[in-house]
């Protein structure tokens, strides 16, 4: 089968393999839109998933037909050189009863001295009973002195019985990121978030969540794991509002290494007597007994630390 | 051959916990027993390299390993099962067993290892070794990580603590299998009569010293007979335990 034309450079190809499971032989297995340095580098809709350009802003609309099952849409973005400020608006309209996977992700490569930044503003509109698994990986590479920045915004609107599972990971190399995620949930809607962030050197990562549980029996499960190495800094801010009978759980676990710093400021606001909201937070270095256990299996101290961090961020 | 020569160790507060212990053994299954607080766990940690002795030396098959750290001792063939299992967020049972074995394990290998501690592989291999596991489950997985190593010398610190009767029975069978196999020797810290009853050699440690040591048939009868003699048990005064 001849593949549709994909017009991106080698740097993007390497980053796409990491952030969106791109396979140079079989391409993307589903609908896709590839963005490179602010331009479209390939697009394909499918019978059930239509991708069109916005007319008012840079970006695309992704429309998934009701009751579409088992399909995947890929919308990764790459910035491959210095001096690029990429701002994009992507809106997802997921039809009633659909069950799909969205693979996003962003790679920023910077070998120059000017800043390279991607700012993706995503809005998810899930109709009744729709389900989405949203996979988002962020990575930055390159040895230039210019900053590599990724500032994603994700606003989610879930109608009755809809479920959004957000699996997001920042793999390292990103100098600065300010991630904002918000969600408004109707009755019976659920949002599950698994966030993992690794920072090193002097990198900084801020993650902000704002979830409004407005509908009866709506729920959120938000788990953030972070590792701050070197002199890096991370901040976690979450606000969960229970405005009806609902369940909310958030957990922030962080491992500190070297001179790494982590701030966690979770907030729970309950305005309904049947709102059940819980938060857990733990910040500290790797426990000595964990290192000892792995050393007793034959690993060196350094290997043990690496395995523990790998597992923690898996 | 494991040889301990005049080992001593003090707690950070300066209290003498191991006060000159010398042991030389080539037995397949050695059980170290004795009253609580007598120094058994510290002795196990000194053998594994978790703690370093203040004085004395430790020899494994004639090599002085006293100055080797825990990793180096693991590479020399010493395995150690912690009394309190260590929990990890993110590492699964499969991850730990593969790290212990030093290679990828297939489903058959994982099933064989976990069945030796009374666990069903299908239910456990992809679970994280975190706080969601009960104390007994974590303990059995801890023991399985040591079995996975096929070590020259495996040290178990109170393997019976926290596990149920059925799993304990399976564990005793596993110790018997290792004992009757062709390689691998065991040092087990235990108070359990069923473990004592399969020992080749029993060493009684109290107050940081060896109180008695010898073949099971010589030491065990006296231990069982005198189990109330060493304590302030009400039985001594005609009362009931």
Coordinates of C-alpha atoms in Angstrom, one line a residue:
Chain A
X1 CA 0.0 0.0 0.0
X2 CA 1.4 3.4 -0.9
X3 CA 1.5 5.8 2.0
X4 CA 0.1 9.3 1.7
X5 CA 2.8 11.9 1.5
X6 CA 4.4 13.0 4.8
X7 CA 6.6 16.0 4.4
X8 CA 8.7 16.4 7.6
X9 CA 12.4 16.5 8.2
X10 CA 14.7 14.0 10.0
X11 CA 14.6 15.8 13.3
X12 CA 10.8 15.6 13.4
X13 CA 11.0 11.9 12.3
X14 CA 13.2 11.1 15.3
X15 CA 11.0 13.0 17.7
X16 CA 7.8 11.5 16.3
X17 CA 9.1 8.0 17.0
X18 CA 9.3 9.0 20.7
X19 CA 6.2 11.1 21.1
X20 CA 3.7 9.4 18.9
X21 CA 4.9 5.9 18.2
X22 CA 5.6 6.9 14.5
X23 CA 6.8 4.0 12.5
X24 CA 8.8 5.1 9.4
X25 CA 7.6 2.0 7.5
X26 CA 3.9 1.8 8.1
X27 CA 3.4 5.5 9.0
X28 CA 0.5 6.3 11.3
X29 CA -2.3 3.7 11.8
X30 CA -5.2 6.0 11.7
X31 CA -6.2 9.6 10.9
X32 CA -3.5 12.2 11.5
X33 CA -2.3 15.7 11.3
X34 CA 1.4 16.4 11.7
X35 CA 2.6 19.9 12.5
X36 CA 6.1 20.9 12.0
X37 CA 7.5 24.4 12.8
X38 CA 4.0 25.9 12.6
X39 CA 3.1 24.3 9.3
X40 CA 1.1 21.2 8.3
X41 CA 3.5 18.4 7.3
X42 CA 0.8 15.8 6.5
X43 CA -2.8 15.2 7.1
X44 CA -5.3 12.4 6.6
X45 CA -8.9 12.0 7.7
X46 CA -10.6 8.7 8.0
X47 CA -14.2 7.7 7.3
X48 CA -15.2 8.5 10.9
X49 CA -12.6 11.1 11.9
X50 CA -12.5 14.3 10.0
X51 CA -9.7 16.8 10.4
X52 CA -10.1 20.4 9.0
X53 CA -8.2 23.6 9.2
X54 CA -9.6 26.4 11.4
X55 CA -10.5 29.6 9.6
X56 CA -10.1 32.0 12.5
X57 CA -6.9 30.8 14.2
X58 CA -4.0 28.6 13.4
X59 CA -5.0 25.0 14.2
X60 CA -7.5 22.3 13.4
X61 CA -10.9 20.8 14.3
X62 CA -11.1 17.1 14.8
X63 CA -14.6 15.7 14.6
X64 CA -15.2 12.1 15.6
X65 CA -18.5 10.6 14.4
X66 CA -20.9 9.3 17.1
X67 CA -20.3 5.6 18.1
X68 CA -16.9 5.4 16.3
X69 CA -15.1 2.6 18.1
X70 CA -11.4 1.6 18.3
X71 CA -9.9 4.3 16.1
X72 CA -6.8 6.4 16.8
X73 CA -6.1 9.9 15.7
X74 CA -2.5 11.3 15.8
X75 CA -1.9 15.0 16.1
X76 CA 1.7 15.5 17.1
X77 CA 3.6 18.7 16.8
X78 CA 7.3 19.3 16.3
X79 CA 9.5 22.4 16.6
X80 CA 12.8 21.7 15.0
X81 CA 14.9 24.9 15.2
X82 CA 15.6 28.1 17.1
X83 CA 13.4 31.1 16.8
X84 CA 10.1 29.3 16.3
X85 CA 7.1 30.4 18.4
X86 CA 4.4 28.0 17.5
X87 CA 0.9 28.7 18.8
X88 CA -1.9 26.3 17.8
X89 CA -5.5 25.8 18.6
X90 CA -6.9 22.3 18.3
X91 CA -10.5 21.4 19.1
X92 CA -11.8 17.9 19.4
X93 CA -15.5 17.2 19.1
X94 CA -16.1 13.6 20.1
X95 CA -19.5 12.3 19.2
X96 CA -21.9 10.5 21.5
X97 CA -20.9 7.0 22.4
X98 CA -17.6 7.1 20.5
X99 CA -14.6 5.4 22.0
X100 CA -11.3 6.6 20.5
X101 CA -7.6 7.2 21.2
X102 CA -6.0 10.5 20.7
X103 CA -2.2 10.5 20.4
X104 CA -0.8 14.1 20.8
X105 CA 2.6 15.0 22.0
X106 CA 5.2 17.6 21.2
X107 CA 8.9 17.6 20.5
X108 CA 11.1 20.7 20.5
X109 CA 14.6 20.6 19.1
X110 CA 16.9 23.6 19.5
X111 CA 20.5 23.8 18.4
X112 CA 20.5 27.6 18.3
X113 CA 20.6 30.5 20.7
X114 CA 17.1 31.8 20.3
X115 CA 14.1 30.4 22.1
X116 CA 12.0 27.5 20.5
X117 CA 8.5 27.2 21.9
X118 CA 5.3 25.2 21.2
X119 CA 2.1 26.3 22.8
X120 CA -0.7 23.9 22.0
X121 CA -4.2 24.9 23.2
X122 CA -6.5 21.9 23.1
X123 CA -10.2 21.8 23.8
X124 CA -12.0 18.5 24.2
X125 CA -15.8 18.4 23.8
X126 CA -17.0 15.0 24.8
X127 CA -20.7 14.2 24.0
X128 CA -22.8 11.9 26.1
X129 CA -21.1 8.5 26.9
X130 CA -18.0 9.3 24.8
X131 CA -14.7 7.8 25.8
X132 CA -11.3 9.2 25.0
X133 CA -7.8 8.0 25.9
X134 CA -5.6 11.0 25.4
X135 CA -1.9 10.2 25.2
X136 CA 0.5 13.1 25.4
X137 CA 4.3 12.8 25.5
X138 CA 6.6 15.8 25.6
X139 CA 10.3 15.8 24.9
X140 CA 13.0 18.3 24.0
X141 CA 16.4 17.8 22.4
X142 CA 19.3 19.8 21.0
X143 CA 22.4 21.5 22.5
X144 CA 21.8 25.2 21.7
X145 CA 21.7 27.8 24.3
X146 CA 18.2 28.9 23.4
X147 CA 15.4 27.8 25.7
X148 CA 13.2 24.9 24.8
X149 CA 9.6 25.6 26.0
X150 CA 6.4 23.7 25.9
X151 CA 3.3 25.2 27.4
X152 CA 0.2 23.0 26.8
X153 CA -3.3 24.0 27.7
X154 CA -6.0 21.4 27.8
X155 CA -9.6 22.4 28.5
X156 CA -12.1 19.5 28.7
X157 CA -15.9 19.6 28.7
X158 CA -17.5 16.3 29.5
X159 CA -21.2 15.7 29.0
X160 CA -23.2 13.1 30.9
X161 CA -21.5 9.7 31.3
X162 CA -18.4 10.7 29.2
X163 CA -14.9 9.5 30.3
X164 CA -11.6 11.1 29.5
X165 CA -8.4 9.4 30.4
X166 CA -5.3 11.6 30.1
X167 CA -1.9 9.9 30.1
X168 CA 0.8 12.6 30.0
X169 CA 4.5 12.4 30.3
X170 CA 7.3 14.9 30.0
X171 CA 10.5 13.0 29.4
X172 CA 13.2 15.6 30.0
X173 CA 15.2 18.3 28.2
X174 CA 12.3 20.8 28.4
X175 CA 13.8 24.0 29.9
X176 CA 10.5 25.5 30.9
X177 CA 6.9 24.2 30.8
X178 CA 3.7 25.7 32.2
X179 CA 0.9 23.1 31.8
X180 CA -2.7 24.1 32.4
X181 CA -5.5 21.5 32.5
X182 CA -9.1 22.3 33.3
X183 CA -12.2 20.1 33.2
X184 CA -15.9 20.6 33.7
X185 CA -17.9 17.5 34.3
X186 CA -21.6 16.8 33.9
X187 CA -23.5 13.9 35.6
X188 CA -21.7 10.6 35.7
X189 CA -18.7 11.9 33.8
X190 CA -15.2 10.8 34.8
X191 CA -11.7 12.2 34.2
X192 CA -8.6 10.1 35.0
X193 CA -5.2 11.8 34.8
X194 CA -1.8 10.1 35.0
X195 CA 0.9 12.7 34.8
X196 CA 4.7 12.1 35.0
X197 CA 7.3 14.8 34.8
X198 CA 11.1 14.5 34.9
X199 CA 13.2 17.6 35.2
X200 CA 17.0 18.0 35.5
X201 CA 19.7 20.7 35.5
X202 CA 17.9 24.1 35.8
X203 CA 14.7 23.1 34.2
X204 CA 11.4 24.3 35.5
X205 CA 7.9 22.6 35.1
X206 CA 4.7 23.9 36.4
X207 CA 1.5 21.9 36.3
X208 CA -1.9 23.4 37.1
X209 CA -5.2 21.5 37.3
X210 CA -8.6 22.9 37.8
X211 CA -11.5 20.4 37.9
X212 CA -15.1 21.2 38.5
X213 CA -17.3 18.3 39.4
X214 CA -20.6 19.8 38.6
X215 CA -22.7 16.8 37.8
X216 CA -24.1 14.2 40.1
X217 CA -21.8 11.2 40.5
X218 CA -19.1 12.8 38.5
X219 CA -15.5 11.9 39.5
X220 CA -11.8 12.7 39.0
X221 CA -8.8 10.6 39.8
X222 CA -5.6 12.7 39.3
X223 CA -2.2 11.2 40.0
X224 CA 0.9 13.2 39.4
X225 CA 4.4 11.7 39.8
X226 CA 7.5 13.9 39.4
X227 CA 11.2 13.5 39.7
X228 CA 13.3 16.7 40.2
X229 CA 17.0 16.2 39.7
X230 CA 19.9 18.6 39.5
X231 CA 18.8 22.1 40.4
X232 CA 15.4 21.8 38.7
X233 CA 12.2 23.0 40.1
X234 CA 8.6 21.7 39.8
X235 CA 5.4 23.1 41.1
X236 CA 2.0 21.3 41.3
X237 CA -1.2 23.2 41.8
X238 CA -4.5 21.5 41.8
X239 CA -8.0 22.7 42.6
X240 CA -10.8 20.1 42.7
X241 CA -14.3 21.6 43.2
X242 CA -17.0 19.2 44.4
X243 CA -20.3 21.0 43.5
X244 CA -22.5 17.9 43.6
X245 CA -22.6 14.4 44.9
X246 CA -19.2 13.3 43.5
X247 CA -15.8 11.7 44.2
X248 CA -12.5 13.4 43.8
X249 CA -9.0 12.0 44.4
X250 CA -5.7 13.6 43.7
X251 CA -2.2 12.4 44.6
X252 CA 1.1 14.1 44.1
X253 CA 4.2 12.0 44.6
X254 CA 7.6 13.5 44.1
X255 CA 11.2 12.2 44.3
X256 CA 13.9 14.8 44.9
X257 CA 17.5 14.2 43.8
X258 CA 20.5 16.5 44.1
X259 CA 19.3 20.1 44.7
X260 CA 15.9 19.5 43.0
X261 CA 12.9 21.3 44.5
X262 CA 9.2 20.5 44.3
X263 CA 6.2 22.6 45.6
X264 CA 2.8 21.0 45.9
X265 CA -0.3 23.0 46.6
X266 CA -3.4 20.9 46.3
X267 CA -6.8 22.4 47.1
X268 CA -10.1 20.7 47.6
X269 CA -13.2 22.8 47.6
X270 CA -16.5 21.1 48.5
X271 CA -19.8 22.9 48.2
X272 CA -22.1 19.9 48.4
X273 CA -22.6 17.7 51.5
X274 CA -22.1 14.5 49.5
X275 CA -18.9 15.5 47.8
X276 CA -16.1 13.1 48.8
X277 CA -12.7 14.6 48.0
X278 CA -9.3 13.3 49.0
X279 CA -5.8 14.4 48.4
X280 CA -2.5 12.6 49.1
X281 CA 1.0 14.2 48.7
X282 CA 4.5 12.8 49.4
X283 CA 7.7 14.5 48.6
X284 CA 11.2 13.1 49.5
X285 CA 14.3 11.5 48.3
X286 CA 14.5 7.9 47.3
X287 CA 14.2 5.8 50.5
X288 CA 17.5 4.2 51.6
X289 CA 15.9 0.8 52.0
X290 CA 14.7 0.8 48.4
X291 CA 18.3 1.4 47.2
X292 CA 19.6 -1.3 49.7
X293 CA 17.0 -3.8 48.4
X294 CA 18.0 -3.4 44.7
X295 CA 21.7 -3.4 45.7
X296 CA 21.1 -6.8 47.4
X297 CA 19.9 -8.0 44.0
X298 CA 23.3 -7.0 42.5
X299 CA 22.7 -3.5 41.3
X300 CA 25.1 -0.7 42.0
X301 CA 23.7 2.3 43.9
X302 CA 23.5 4.4 40.7
X303 CA 21.8 1.5 38.8
X304 CA 19.3 1.1 41.7
X305 CA 18.5 4.9 41.7
X306 CA 17.9 4.8 37.9
X307 CA 15.6 1.7 38.1
X308 CA 13.6 3.3 40.9
X309 CA 13.1 6.5 38.9
X310 CA 12.3 4.6 35.7
X311 CA 9.7 2.5 37.5
X312 CA 8.2 5.6 39.3
X313 CA 7.8 7.4 36.0
X314 CA 6.7 4.4 33.9
Chain B
X1 CA 31.7 -22.4 53.5
X2 CA 30.7 -19.4 55.6
X3 CA 33.0 -18.3 58.3
X4 CA 32.5 -15.5 60.8
X5 CA 35.5 -14.6 62.9
X6 CA 35.0 -12.8 66.2
X7 CA 32.4 -10.3 64.8
X8 CA 31.4 -7.3 66.8
X9 CA 28.9 -4.5 66.0
X10 CA 27.5 -1.6 68.0
X11 CA 24.3 0.3 67.4
X12 CA 24.6 4.1 66.6
X13 CA 23.8 4.7 70.2
X14 CA 26.9 2.7 71.2
X15 CA 25.2 -0.4 72.5
X16 CA 27.0 -3.7 71.8
X17 CA 24.6 -5.8 69.7
X18 CA 27.0 -8.4 68.3
X19 CA 29.6 -9.1 71.0
X20 CA 32.1 -11.5 69.4
X21 CA 30.5 -14.1 67.2
X22 CA 32.5 -16.8 65.6
X23 CA 30.7 -19.4 63.3
X24 CA 32.1 -21.8 60.7
X25 CA 29.6 -23.8 58.7
X26 CA 29.2 -25.7 55.5
X27 CA 25.7 -27.0 56.3
X28 CA 23.1 -26.9 53.6
X29 CA 20.5 -25.3 56.0
X30 CA 21.6 -23.4 59.0
X31 CA 18.9 -22.0 61.3
X32 CA 19.8 -19.1 63.6
X33 CA 17.4 -18.8 66.5
X34 CA 17.3 -17.2 69.9
X35 CA 15.4 -14.7 72.0
X36 CA 14.2 -11.4 70.5
X37 CA 16.8 -8.6 70.7
X38 CA 19.6 -11.1 70.8
X39 CA 21.3 -9.9 67.6
X40 CA 20.0 -12.3 65.0
X41 CA 18.8 -9.7 62.5
X42 CA 22.0 -7.7 62.8
X43 CA 24.0 -10.9 62.2
X44 CA 22.0 -11.5 59.0
X45 CA 22.6 -7.9 57.9
X46 CA 26.3 -8.3 58.6
X47 CA 26.5 -11.4 56.4
X48 CA 24.6 -9.7 53.6
X49 CA 26.6 -6.5 53.8
X50 CA 23.7 -4.2 54.9
X51 CA 25.8 -3.4 58.0
X52 CA 29.5 -3.3 58.4
X53 CA 31.1 -5.0 61.5
X54 CA 33.1 -2.9 63.9
X55 CA 35.7 -5.7 64.1
X56 CA 36.1 -9.3 63.0
X57 CA 35.9 -10.8 59.6
X58 CA 33.5 -12.6 57.2
X59 CA 34.7 -15.3 54.8
X60 CA 32.7 -16.9 52.0
X61 CA 34.4 -20.0 50.5
X62 CA 37.7 -18.8 51.9
X63 CA 37.5 -15.2 50.5
X64 CA 37.5 -12.4 52.9
X65 CA 34.3 -10.4 52.0
X66 CA 34.3 -8.2 55.1
X67 CA 35.1 -5.0 53.2
X68 CA 32.8 -5.7 50.3
X69 CA 29.6 -3.7 50.0
X70 CA 26.1 -5.2 49.6
X71 CA 26.3 -5.1 45.7
X72 CA 29.7 -6.8 45.7
X73 CA 28.5 -9.5 48.0
X74 CA 25.4 -10.0 45.9
X75 CA 27.7 -10.5 42.9
X76 CA 29.7 -13.1 45.0
X77 CA 26.5 -15.1 45.4
X78 CA 24.9 -13.8 48.6
X79 CA 21.1 -13.2 48.6
X80 CA 19.2 -11.6 51.4
X81 CA 15.5 -11.5 52.2
X82 CA 14.6 -8.5 54.3
X83 CA 12.4 -9.1 57.3
X84 CA 10.3 -6.1 56.4
X85 CA 9.6 -6.1 52.6
X86 CA 10.5 -2.9 50.8
X87 CA 7.8 -1.2 48.8
X88 CA 8.3 0.5 45.5
X89 CA 5.9 2.8 43.7
X90 CA 6.0 1.9 40.0
X91 CA 8.2 -1.3 40.1
X92 CA 6.1 -4.4 39.5
X93 CA 6.5 -7.9 40.8
X94 CA 7.8 -8.9 37.4
X95 CA 10.3 -6.0 37.4
X96 CA 11.7 -7.1 40.8
X97 CA 11.9 -10.8 39.9
X98 CA 13.7 -10.0 36.6
X99 CA 16.1 -7.7 38.4
X100 CA 16.7 -10.5 40.9
X101 CA 17.2 -13.2 38.2
X102 CA 19.4 -10.9 36.1
X103 CA 17.4 -11.7 33.0
X104 CA 14.0 -11.5 31.3
X105 CA 11.6 -14.2 32.7
X106 CA 8.9 -15.9 30.7
X107 CA 5.5 -16.7 32.2
X108 CA 6.5 -20.2 33.0
X109 CA 9.6 -19.0 35.0
X110 CA 7.4 -16.4 36.9
X111 CA 4.7 -19.0 37.6
X112 CA 7.3 -21.4 39.0
X113 CA 8.9 -18.8 41.2
X114 CA 5.7 -17.4 42.6
X115 CA 4.1 -20.8 43.2
X116 CA 7.0 -21.6 45.5
X117 CA 5.7 -18.9 47.8
X118 CA 2.1 -19.8 47.3
X119 CA 1.1 -17.0 44.9
X120 CA -0.6 -17.2 41.5
X121 CA 1.6 -15.5 38.9
X122 CA -1.3 -14.4 36.8
X123 CA -2.7 -12.3 39.6
X124 CA 0.6 -10.7 40.7
X125 CA 3.2 -10.3 38.0
X126 CA 1.9 -6.9 36.7
X127 CA 1.0 -5.5 40.2
X128 CA 3.2 -2.8 41.6
X129 CA 5.2 -3.8 44.7
X130 CA 3.5 -0.9 46.6
X131 CA 1.2 -0.4 49.6
X132 CA -1.7 -2.0 47.8
X133 CA -0.2 -5.4 48.6
X134 CA -1.0 -6.9 52.0
X135 CA 1.9 -7.6 54.4
X136 CA 1.7 -11.3 53.7
X137 CA 1.7 -10.8 49.9
X138 CA 4.6 -8.5 50.0
X139 CA 6.6 -10.8 52.3
X140 CA 6.1 -13.7 49.9
X141 CA 7.2 -11.6 46.9
X142 CA 10.2 -10.6 48.9
X143 CA 11.1 -14.2 49.5
X144 CA 10.5 -15.0 45.8
X145 CA 13.0 -12.3 44.8
X146 CA 15.6 -14.2 46.8
X147 CA 14.6 -17.6 45.3
X148 CA 14.9 -16.0 41.8
X149 CA 18.6 -15.3 42.4
X150 CA 19.6 -19.0 42.7
X151 CA 22.3 -17.7 45.0
X152 CA 25.2 -19.6 46.5
X153 CA 24.1 -18.5 50.0
X154 CA 20.6 -17.2 50.7
X155 CA 19.9 -15.5 54.0
X156 CA 16.3 -15.3 55.1
X157 CA 15.3 -13.1 58.1
X158 CA 12.2 -14.5 59.8
X159 CA 10.6 -15.7 56.5
X160 CA 7.5 -16.9 58.5
X161 CA 6.6 -13.4 59.8
X162 CA 3.3 -12.2 58.4
X163 CA 2.5 -15.1 56.1
X164 CA -0.4 -17.5 56.5
X165 CA -0.3 -21.1 57.5
X166 CA -0.8 -22.5 53.9
X167 CA 1.9 -20.3 52.4
X168 CA 4.2 -21.2 55.3
X169 CA 3.8 -24.9 54.6
X170 CA 4.7 -24.3 51.0
X171 CA 7.7 -22.2 52.0
X172 CA 9.0 -25.0 54.3
X173 CA 8.7 -27.4 51.3
X174 CA 10.7 -24.9 49.2
X175 CA 13.4 -24.8 51.8
X176 CA 13.5 -28.6 51.9
X177 CA 13.8 -28.7 48.0
X178 CA 16.7 -26.2 48.1
X179 CA 18.3 -28.2 50.9
X180 CA 18.1 -31.5 49.0
X181 CA 19.2 -29.9 45.7
X182 CA 22.7 -29.8 44.3
X183 CA 23.5 -26.1 44.9
X184 CA 22.6 -23.2 47.2
X185 CA 22.9 -23.0 50.9
X186 CA 20.5 -21.4 53.3
X187 CA 20.9 -19.4 56.5
X188 CA 17.4 -18.8 58.0
X189 CA 16.7 -16.7 61.0
X190 CA 13.6 -18.3 62.6
X191 CA 11.7 -19.2 65.8
X192 CA 9.5 -21.7 64.0
X193 CA 9.8 -25.3 65.2
X194 CA 8.9 -26.5 61.7
X195 CA 11.9 -24.7 60.2
X196 CA 14.1 -25.7 63.1
X197 CA 13.0 -29.3 62.5
X198 CA 14.4 -29.3 58.9
X199 CA 17.7 -27.6 59.8
X200 CA 21.1 -29.4 59.4
X201 CA 22.6 -27.1 62.0
X202 CA 21.1 -24.9 64.7
X203 CA 22.9 -21.9 66.2
X204 CA 21.3 -20.2 69.2
X205 CA 22.3 -16.5 69.5
X206 CA 21.6 -14.5 72.6
X207 CA 23.0 -11.2 73.9
X208 CA 25.1 -10.9 70.8
X209 CA 26.9 -14.2 71.4
X210 CA 26.6 -17.8 70.3
X211 CA 24.9 -19.6 73.2
X212 CA 24.8 -23.0 71.6
X213 CA 25.6 -24.5 68.2
X214 CA 25.5 -27.9 66.7
X215 CA 23.6 -30.5 64.7
X216 CA 19.8 -30.3 64.8
X217 CA 19.5 -33.6 66.6
X218 CA 21.8 -32.4 69.3
X219 CA 20.5 -28.9 69.8
X220 CA 16.7 -29.1 69.0
X221 CA 15.6 -31.5 71.8
X222 CA 17.2 -29.3 74.4
X223 CA 15.7 -26.2 72.9
X224 CA 12.2 -27.6 72.9
X225 CA 12.6 -29.0 76.4
X226 CA 13.9 -25.8 77.8
X227 CA 11.7 -23.3 75.9
X228 CA 10.4 -21.9 79.1
X229 CA 13.6 -22.1 81.0
X230 CA 15.2 -19.0 79.4
X231 CA 12.3 -16.7 80.1
X232 CA 10.2 -15.4 82.9
X233 CA 7.3 -17.6 82.0
X234 CA 4.5 -18.0 84.5
X235 CA 4.8 -21.8 83.9
X236 CA 7.9 -21.7 85.9
X237 CA 5.9 -20.7 88.9
X238 CA 3.1 -23.2 88.3
X239 CA 1.0 -20.7 86.3
X240 CA -0.2 -20.9 82.8
X241 CA 1.3 -19.3 79.6

